[in-house]
PDB file of C-alpha atoms in Angstrom:
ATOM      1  CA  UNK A  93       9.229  22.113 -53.545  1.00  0.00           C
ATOM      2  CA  UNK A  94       8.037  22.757 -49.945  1.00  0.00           C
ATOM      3  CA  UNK A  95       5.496  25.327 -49.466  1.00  0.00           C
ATOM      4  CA  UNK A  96       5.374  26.973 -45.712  1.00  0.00           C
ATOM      5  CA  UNK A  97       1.612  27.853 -45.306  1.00  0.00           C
ATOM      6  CA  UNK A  98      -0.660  28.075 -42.008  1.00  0.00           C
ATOM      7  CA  UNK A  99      -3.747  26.120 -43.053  1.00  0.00           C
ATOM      8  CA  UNK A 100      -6.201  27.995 -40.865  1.00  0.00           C
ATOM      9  CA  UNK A 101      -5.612  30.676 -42.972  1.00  0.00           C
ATOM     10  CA  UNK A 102      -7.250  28.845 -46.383  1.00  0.00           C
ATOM     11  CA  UNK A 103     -10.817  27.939 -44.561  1.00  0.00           C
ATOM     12  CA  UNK A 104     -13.944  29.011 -46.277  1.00  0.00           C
ATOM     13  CA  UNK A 105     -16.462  28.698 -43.784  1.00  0.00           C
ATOM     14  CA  UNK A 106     -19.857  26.919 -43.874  1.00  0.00           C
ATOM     15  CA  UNK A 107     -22.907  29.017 -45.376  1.00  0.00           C
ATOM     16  CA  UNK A 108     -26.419  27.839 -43.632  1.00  0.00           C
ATOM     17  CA  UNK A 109     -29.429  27.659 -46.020  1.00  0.00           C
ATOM     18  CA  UNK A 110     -32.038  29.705 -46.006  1.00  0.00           C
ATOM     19  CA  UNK A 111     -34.280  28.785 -43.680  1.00  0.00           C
ATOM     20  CA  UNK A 112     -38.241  28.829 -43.339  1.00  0.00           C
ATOM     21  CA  UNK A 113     -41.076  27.436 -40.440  1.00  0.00           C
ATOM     22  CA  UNK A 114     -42.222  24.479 -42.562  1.00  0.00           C
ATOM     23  CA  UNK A 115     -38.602  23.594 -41.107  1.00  0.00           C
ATOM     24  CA  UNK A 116     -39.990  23.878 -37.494  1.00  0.00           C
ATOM     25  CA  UNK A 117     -42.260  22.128 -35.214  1.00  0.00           C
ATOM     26  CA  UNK A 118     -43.517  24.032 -31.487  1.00  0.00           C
ATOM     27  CA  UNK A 119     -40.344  22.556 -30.152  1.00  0.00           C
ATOM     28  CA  UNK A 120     -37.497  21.447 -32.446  1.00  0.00           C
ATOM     29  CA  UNK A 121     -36.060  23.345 -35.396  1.00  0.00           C
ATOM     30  CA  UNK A 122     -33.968  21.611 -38.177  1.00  0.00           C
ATOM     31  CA  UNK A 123     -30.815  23.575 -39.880  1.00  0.00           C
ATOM     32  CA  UNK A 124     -28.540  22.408 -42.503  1.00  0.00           C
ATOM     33  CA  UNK A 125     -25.818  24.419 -44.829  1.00  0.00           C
ATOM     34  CA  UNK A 126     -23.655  24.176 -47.183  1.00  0.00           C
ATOM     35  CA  UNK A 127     -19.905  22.378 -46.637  1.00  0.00           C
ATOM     36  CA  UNK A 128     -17.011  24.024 -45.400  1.00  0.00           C
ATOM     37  CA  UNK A 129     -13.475  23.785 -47.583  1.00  0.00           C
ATOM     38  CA  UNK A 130     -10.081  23.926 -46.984  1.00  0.00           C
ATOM     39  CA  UNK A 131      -7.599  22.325 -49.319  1.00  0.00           C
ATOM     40  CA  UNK A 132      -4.901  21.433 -46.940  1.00  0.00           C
ATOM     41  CA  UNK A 133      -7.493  20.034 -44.122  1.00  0.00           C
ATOM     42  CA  UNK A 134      -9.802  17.247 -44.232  1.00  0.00           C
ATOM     43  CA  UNK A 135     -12.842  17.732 -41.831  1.00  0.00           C
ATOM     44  CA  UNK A 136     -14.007  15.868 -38.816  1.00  0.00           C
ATOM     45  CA  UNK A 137     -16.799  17.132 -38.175  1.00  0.00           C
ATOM     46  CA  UNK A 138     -19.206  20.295 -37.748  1.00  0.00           C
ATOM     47  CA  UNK A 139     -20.057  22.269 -34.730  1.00  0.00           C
ATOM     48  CA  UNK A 140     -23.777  23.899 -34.770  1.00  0.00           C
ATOM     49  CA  UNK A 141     -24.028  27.072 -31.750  1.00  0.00           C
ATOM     50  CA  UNK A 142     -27.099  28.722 -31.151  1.00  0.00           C
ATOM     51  CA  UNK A 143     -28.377  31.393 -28.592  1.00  0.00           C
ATOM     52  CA  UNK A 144     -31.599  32.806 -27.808  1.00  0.00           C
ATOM     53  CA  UNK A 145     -33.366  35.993 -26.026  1.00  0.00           C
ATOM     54  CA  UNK A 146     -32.690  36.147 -22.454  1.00  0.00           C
ATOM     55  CA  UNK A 147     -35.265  37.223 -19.569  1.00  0.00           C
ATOM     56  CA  UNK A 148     -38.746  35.933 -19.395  1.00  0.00           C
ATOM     57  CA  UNK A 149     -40.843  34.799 -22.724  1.00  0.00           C
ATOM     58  CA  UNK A 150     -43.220  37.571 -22.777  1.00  0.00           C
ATOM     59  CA  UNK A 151     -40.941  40.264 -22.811  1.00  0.00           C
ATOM     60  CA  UNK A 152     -40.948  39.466 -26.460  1.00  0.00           C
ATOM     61  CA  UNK A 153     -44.342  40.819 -27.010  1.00  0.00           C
ATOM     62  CA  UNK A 154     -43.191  44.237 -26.590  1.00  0.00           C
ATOM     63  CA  UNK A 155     -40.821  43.690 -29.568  1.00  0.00           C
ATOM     64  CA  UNK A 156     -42.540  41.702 -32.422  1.00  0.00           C
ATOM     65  CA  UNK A 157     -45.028  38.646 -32.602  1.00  0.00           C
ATOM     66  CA  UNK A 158     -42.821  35.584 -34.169  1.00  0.00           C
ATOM     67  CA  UNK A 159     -46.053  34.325 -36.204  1.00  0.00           C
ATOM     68  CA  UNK A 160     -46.039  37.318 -38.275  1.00  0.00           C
ATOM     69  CA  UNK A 161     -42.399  37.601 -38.443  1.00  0.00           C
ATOM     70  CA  UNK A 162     -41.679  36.504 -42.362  1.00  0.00           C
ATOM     71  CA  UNK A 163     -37.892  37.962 -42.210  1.00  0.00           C
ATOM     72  CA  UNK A 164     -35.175  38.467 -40.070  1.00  0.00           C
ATOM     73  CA  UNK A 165     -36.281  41.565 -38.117  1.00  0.00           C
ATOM     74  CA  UNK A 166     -32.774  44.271 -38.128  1.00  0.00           C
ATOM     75  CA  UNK A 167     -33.731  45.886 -34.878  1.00  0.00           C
ATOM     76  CA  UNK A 168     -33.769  42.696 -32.614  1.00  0.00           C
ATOM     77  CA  UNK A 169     -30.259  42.446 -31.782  1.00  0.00           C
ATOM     78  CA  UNK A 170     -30.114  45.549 -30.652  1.00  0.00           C
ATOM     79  CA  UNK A 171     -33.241  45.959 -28.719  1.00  0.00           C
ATOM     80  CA  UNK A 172     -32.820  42.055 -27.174  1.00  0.00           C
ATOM     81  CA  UNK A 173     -30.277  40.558 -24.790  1.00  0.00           C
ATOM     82  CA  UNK A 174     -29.284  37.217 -25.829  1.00  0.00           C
ATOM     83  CA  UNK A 175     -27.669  34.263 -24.111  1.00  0.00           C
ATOM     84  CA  UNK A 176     -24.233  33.649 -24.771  1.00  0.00           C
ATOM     85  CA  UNK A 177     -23.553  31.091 -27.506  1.00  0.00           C
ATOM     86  CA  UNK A 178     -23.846  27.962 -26.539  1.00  0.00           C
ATOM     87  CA  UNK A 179     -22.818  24.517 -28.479  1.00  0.00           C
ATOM     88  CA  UNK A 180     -25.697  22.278 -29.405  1.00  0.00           C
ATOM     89  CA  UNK A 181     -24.601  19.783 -31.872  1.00  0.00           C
ATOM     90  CA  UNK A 182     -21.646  18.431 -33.087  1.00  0.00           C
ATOM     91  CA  UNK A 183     -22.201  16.332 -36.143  1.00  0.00           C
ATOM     92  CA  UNK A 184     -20.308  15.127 -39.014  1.00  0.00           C
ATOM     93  CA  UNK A 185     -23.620  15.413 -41.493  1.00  0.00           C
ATOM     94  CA  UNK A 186     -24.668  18.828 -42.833  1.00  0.00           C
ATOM     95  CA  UNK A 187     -28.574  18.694 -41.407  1.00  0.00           C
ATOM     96  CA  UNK A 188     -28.924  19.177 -37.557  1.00  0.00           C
ATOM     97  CA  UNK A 189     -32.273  18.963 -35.777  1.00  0.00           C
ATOM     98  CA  UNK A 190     -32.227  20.753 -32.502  1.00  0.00           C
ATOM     99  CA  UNK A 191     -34.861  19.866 -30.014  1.00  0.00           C
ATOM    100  CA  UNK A 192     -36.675  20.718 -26.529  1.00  0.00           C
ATOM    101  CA  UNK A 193     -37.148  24.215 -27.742  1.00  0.00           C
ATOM    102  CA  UNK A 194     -39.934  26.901 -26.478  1.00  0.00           C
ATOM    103  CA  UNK A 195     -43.406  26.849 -28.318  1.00  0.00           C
ATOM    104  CA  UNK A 196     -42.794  30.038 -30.452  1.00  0.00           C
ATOM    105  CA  UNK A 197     -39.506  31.654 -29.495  1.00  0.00           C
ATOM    106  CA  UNK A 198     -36.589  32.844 -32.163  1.00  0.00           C
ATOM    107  CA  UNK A 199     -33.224  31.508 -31.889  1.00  0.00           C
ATOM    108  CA  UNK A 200     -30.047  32.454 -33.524  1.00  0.00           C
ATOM    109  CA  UNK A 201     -27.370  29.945 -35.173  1.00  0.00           C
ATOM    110  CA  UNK A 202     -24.622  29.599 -36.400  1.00  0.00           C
ATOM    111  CA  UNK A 203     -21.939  26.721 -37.505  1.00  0.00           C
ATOM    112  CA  UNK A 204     -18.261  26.032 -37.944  1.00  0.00           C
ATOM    113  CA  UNK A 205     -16.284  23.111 -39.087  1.00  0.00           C
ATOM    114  CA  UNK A 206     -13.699  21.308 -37.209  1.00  0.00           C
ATOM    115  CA  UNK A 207     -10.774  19.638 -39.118  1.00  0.00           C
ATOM    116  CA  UNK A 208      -9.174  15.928 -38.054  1.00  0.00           C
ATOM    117  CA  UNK A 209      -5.569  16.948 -38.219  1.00  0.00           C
ATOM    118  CA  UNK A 210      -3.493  20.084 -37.330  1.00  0.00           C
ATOM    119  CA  UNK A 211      -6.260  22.285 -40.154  1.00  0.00           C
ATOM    120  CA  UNK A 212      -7.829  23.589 -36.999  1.00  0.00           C
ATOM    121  CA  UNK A 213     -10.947  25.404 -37.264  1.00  0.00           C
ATOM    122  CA  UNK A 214     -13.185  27.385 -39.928  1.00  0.00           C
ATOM    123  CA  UNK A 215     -14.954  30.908 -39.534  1.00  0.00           C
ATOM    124  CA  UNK A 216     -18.047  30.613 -37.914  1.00  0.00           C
ATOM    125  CA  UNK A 217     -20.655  31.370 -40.396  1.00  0.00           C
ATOM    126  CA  UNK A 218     -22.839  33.973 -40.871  1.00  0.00           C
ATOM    127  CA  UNK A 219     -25.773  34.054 -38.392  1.00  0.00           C
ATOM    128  CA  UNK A 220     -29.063  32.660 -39.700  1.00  0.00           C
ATOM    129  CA  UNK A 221     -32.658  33.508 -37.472  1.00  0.00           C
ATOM    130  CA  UNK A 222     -35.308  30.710 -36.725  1.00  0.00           C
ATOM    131  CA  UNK A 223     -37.926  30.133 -34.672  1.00  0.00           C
ATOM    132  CA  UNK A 224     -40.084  27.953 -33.243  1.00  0.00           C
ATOM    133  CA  UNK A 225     -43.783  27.533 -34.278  1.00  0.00           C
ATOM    134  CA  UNK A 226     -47.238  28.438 -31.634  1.00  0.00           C
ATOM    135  CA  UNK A 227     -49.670  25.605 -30.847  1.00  0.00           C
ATOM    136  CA  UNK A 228     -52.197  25.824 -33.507  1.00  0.00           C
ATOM    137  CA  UNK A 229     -54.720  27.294 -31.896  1.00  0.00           C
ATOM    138  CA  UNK A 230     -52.688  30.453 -31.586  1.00  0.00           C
ATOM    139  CA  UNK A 231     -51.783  30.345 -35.208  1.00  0.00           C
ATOM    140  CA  UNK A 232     -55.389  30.161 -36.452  1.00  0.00           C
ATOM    141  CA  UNK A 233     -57.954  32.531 -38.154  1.00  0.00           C
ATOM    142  CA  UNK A 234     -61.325  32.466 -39.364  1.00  0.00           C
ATOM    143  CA  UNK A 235     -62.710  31.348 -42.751  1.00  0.00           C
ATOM    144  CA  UNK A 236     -65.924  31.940 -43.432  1.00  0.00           C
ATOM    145  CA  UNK A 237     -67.480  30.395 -46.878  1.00  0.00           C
ATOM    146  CA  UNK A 238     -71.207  31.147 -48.016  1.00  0.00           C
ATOM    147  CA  UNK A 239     -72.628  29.592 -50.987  1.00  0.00           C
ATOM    148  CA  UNK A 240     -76.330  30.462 -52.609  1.00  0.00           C
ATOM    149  CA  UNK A 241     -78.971  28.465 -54.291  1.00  0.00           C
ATOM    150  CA  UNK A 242     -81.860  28.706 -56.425  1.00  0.00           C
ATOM    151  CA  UNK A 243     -84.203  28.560 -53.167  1.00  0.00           C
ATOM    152  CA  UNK A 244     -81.433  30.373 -51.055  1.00  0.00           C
ATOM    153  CA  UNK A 245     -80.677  33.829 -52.857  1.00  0.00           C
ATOM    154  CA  UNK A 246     -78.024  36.229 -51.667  1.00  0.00           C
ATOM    155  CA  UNK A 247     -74.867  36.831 -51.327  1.00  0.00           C
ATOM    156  CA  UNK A 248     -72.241  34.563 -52.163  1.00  0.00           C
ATOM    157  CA  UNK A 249     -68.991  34.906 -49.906  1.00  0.00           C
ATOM    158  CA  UNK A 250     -65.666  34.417 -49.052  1.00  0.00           C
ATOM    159  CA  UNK A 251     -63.916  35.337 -46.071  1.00  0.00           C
ATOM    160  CA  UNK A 252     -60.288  35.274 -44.809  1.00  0.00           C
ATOM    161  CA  UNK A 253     -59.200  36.410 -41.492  1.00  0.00           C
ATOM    162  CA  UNK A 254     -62.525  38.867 -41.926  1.00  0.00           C
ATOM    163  CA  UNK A 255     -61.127  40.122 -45.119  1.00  0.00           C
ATOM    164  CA  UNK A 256     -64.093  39.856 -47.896  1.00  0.00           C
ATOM    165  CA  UNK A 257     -62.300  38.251 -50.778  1.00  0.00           C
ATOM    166  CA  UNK A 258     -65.098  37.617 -52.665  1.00  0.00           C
ATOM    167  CA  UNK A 259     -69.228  38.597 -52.095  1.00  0.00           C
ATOM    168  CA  UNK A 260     -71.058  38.292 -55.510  1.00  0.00           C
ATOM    169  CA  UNK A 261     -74.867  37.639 -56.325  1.00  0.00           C
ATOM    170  CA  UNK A 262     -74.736  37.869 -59.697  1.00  0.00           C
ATOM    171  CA  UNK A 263     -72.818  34.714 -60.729  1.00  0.00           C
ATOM    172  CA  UNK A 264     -74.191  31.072 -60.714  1.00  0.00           C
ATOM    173  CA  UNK A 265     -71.792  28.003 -60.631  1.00  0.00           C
ATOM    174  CA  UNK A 266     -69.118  27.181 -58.696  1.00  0.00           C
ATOM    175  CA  UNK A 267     -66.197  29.432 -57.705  1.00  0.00           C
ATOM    176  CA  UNK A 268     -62.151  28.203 -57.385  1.00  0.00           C
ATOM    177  CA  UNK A 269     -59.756  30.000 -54.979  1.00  0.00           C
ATOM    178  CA  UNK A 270     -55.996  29.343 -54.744  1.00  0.00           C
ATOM    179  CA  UNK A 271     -54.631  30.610 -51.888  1.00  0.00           C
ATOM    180  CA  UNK A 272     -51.063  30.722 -51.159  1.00  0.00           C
ATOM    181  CA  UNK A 273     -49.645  28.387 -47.892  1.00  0.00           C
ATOM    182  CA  UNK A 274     -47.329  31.331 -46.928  1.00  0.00           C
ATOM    183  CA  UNK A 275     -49.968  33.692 -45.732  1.00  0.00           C
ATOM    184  CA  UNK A 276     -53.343  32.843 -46.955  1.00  0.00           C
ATOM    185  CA  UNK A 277     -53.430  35.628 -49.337  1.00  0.00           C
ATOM    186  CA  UNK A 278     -55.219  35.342 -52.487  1.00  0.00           C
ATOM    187  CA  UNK A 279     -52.848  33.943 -55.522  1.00  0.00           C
ATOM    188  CA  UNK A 280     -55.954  33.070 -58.237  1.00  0.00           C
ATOM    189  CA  UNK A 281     -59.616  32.840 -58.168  1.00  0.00           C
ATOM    190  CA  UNK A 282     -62.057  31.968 -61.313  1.00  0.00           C
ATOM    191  CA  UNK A 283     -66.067  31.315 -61.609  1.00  0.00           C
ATOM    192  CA  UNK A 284     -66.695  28.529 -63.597  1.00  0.00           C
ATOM    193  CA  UNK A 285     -70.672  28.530 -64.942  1.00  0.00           C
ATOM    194  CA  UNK A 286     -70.698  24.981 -64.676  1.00  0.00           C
ATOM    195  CA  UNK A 287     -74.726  25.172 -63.951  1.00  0.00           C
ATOM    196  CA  UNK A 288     -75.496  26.450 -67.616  1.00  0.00           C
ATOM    197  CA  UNK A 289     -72.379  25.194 -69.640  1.00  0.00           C
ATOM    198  CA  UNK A 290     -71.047  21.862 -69.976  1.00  0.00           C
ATOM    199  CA  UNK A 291     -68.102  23.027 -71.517  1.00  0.00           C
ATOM    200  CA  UNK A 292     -67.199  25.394 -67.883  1.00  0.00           C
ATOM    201  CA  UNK A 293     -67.400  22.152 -66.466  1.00  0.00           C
ATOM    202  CA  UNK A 294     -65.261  20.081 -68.840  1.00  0.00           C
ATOM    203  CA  UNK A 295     -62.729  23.397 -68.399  1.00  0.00           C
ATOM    204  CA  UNK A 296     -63.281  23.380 -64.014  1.00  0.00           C
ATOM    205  CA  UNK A 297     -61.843  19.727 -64.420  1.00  0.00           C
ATOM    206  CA  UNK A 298     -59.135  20.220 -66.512  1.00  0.00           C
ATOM    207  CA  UNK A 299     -58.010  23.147 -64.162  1.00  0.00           C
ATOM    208  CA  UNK A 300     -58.491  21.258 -61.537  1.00  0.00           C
TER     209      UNK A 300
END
């Protein structure tokens, strides 16, 4: 039985993960995705393209500041000119670390797969946002922590990016905050009486 088919016509493209900054340095981002298929192609290898805003870097700050940027933003393509794609890696692995970048600029990607015969070549796939990270100096914020004593009454305090979180005089013992490595914002915060109970102790320890 012969069957008369046009393999570039079977490709399922690549899908890239989903991608966050603890996958990003000031100057090199790492991608990686999921495999393209085609059952009547074997593939050589993959080809990673990425663009970025044209014009000067701090045209950006009219637009959006990256370090607050948690989610592809739907008004950027329209209100940026980009570069034209560009190639930036061709690989045969499925992770692609792309360096020399700027210190906290987004860039666009995307990835197709290349077959070894006459398969010829997948879909690009869909376009997934990163960005670079700022020094750290730019990313910081303040934390202020203020602890009482029997000889030092007051208020005790906790402070985040001057938002009170916590300002109490009425509690002795020591105080636990979680806060979540995303944002900094509050995920779980308990007083343990650990001054008057040796069982709020024995409990701080097994939380901890």
């Amino acid at each position: 039985v012969f069957f008369d088919f046009d393999p570039q016509t079977t490709w399922q493209p690549p899908v890239l993960h989903p991608w966050d900054d603890f996958r990003a340095s000031k100057s090199h981002i790492l991608m990686s995705w999921a495999p393209a298929y085609n059952p009547y192609a074997a593939i050589s290898f993959y080809e990673l393209s990425m663009r970025r805003p044209s014009g000067p870097v701090w045209n950006l700050g009219s637009f959006e500041a990256v370090q607050h940027r948690n989610s592809e933003a739907p008004n950027w393509r329209e209100n940026i000119t980009w570069t034209p794609w560009a190639s930036v890696v061709n690989t045969t692995s499925r992770v692609a670390v792309v360096r020399k970048l700027i210190v906290g600029h987004p860039y666009e990607f995307r990835v197709r797969a290349h077959s070894d015969g006459n398969g010829g070549i997948s879909g690009w796939s869909t376009v997934r946002m990163a960005h670079t990270l700022w020094e750290a100096y730019s990313d910081s914020f303040p934390i202020r922590l203020q602890g009482t004593g029997r000889n030092n009454h007051g208020y005790a305090l906790i402070e985040v990016d001057h938002r009170v979180l916590y300002r109490r005089k009425d509690e002795t013992g020591l105080v636990v905050a979680v806060f979540s490595r995303w944002d900094m914002s509050l995920v779980w915060m308990r007083t343990y009486n650990t001054m008057h109970s040796t069982g709020e102790a024995a409990q701080l320890a097994a939380d901890m």
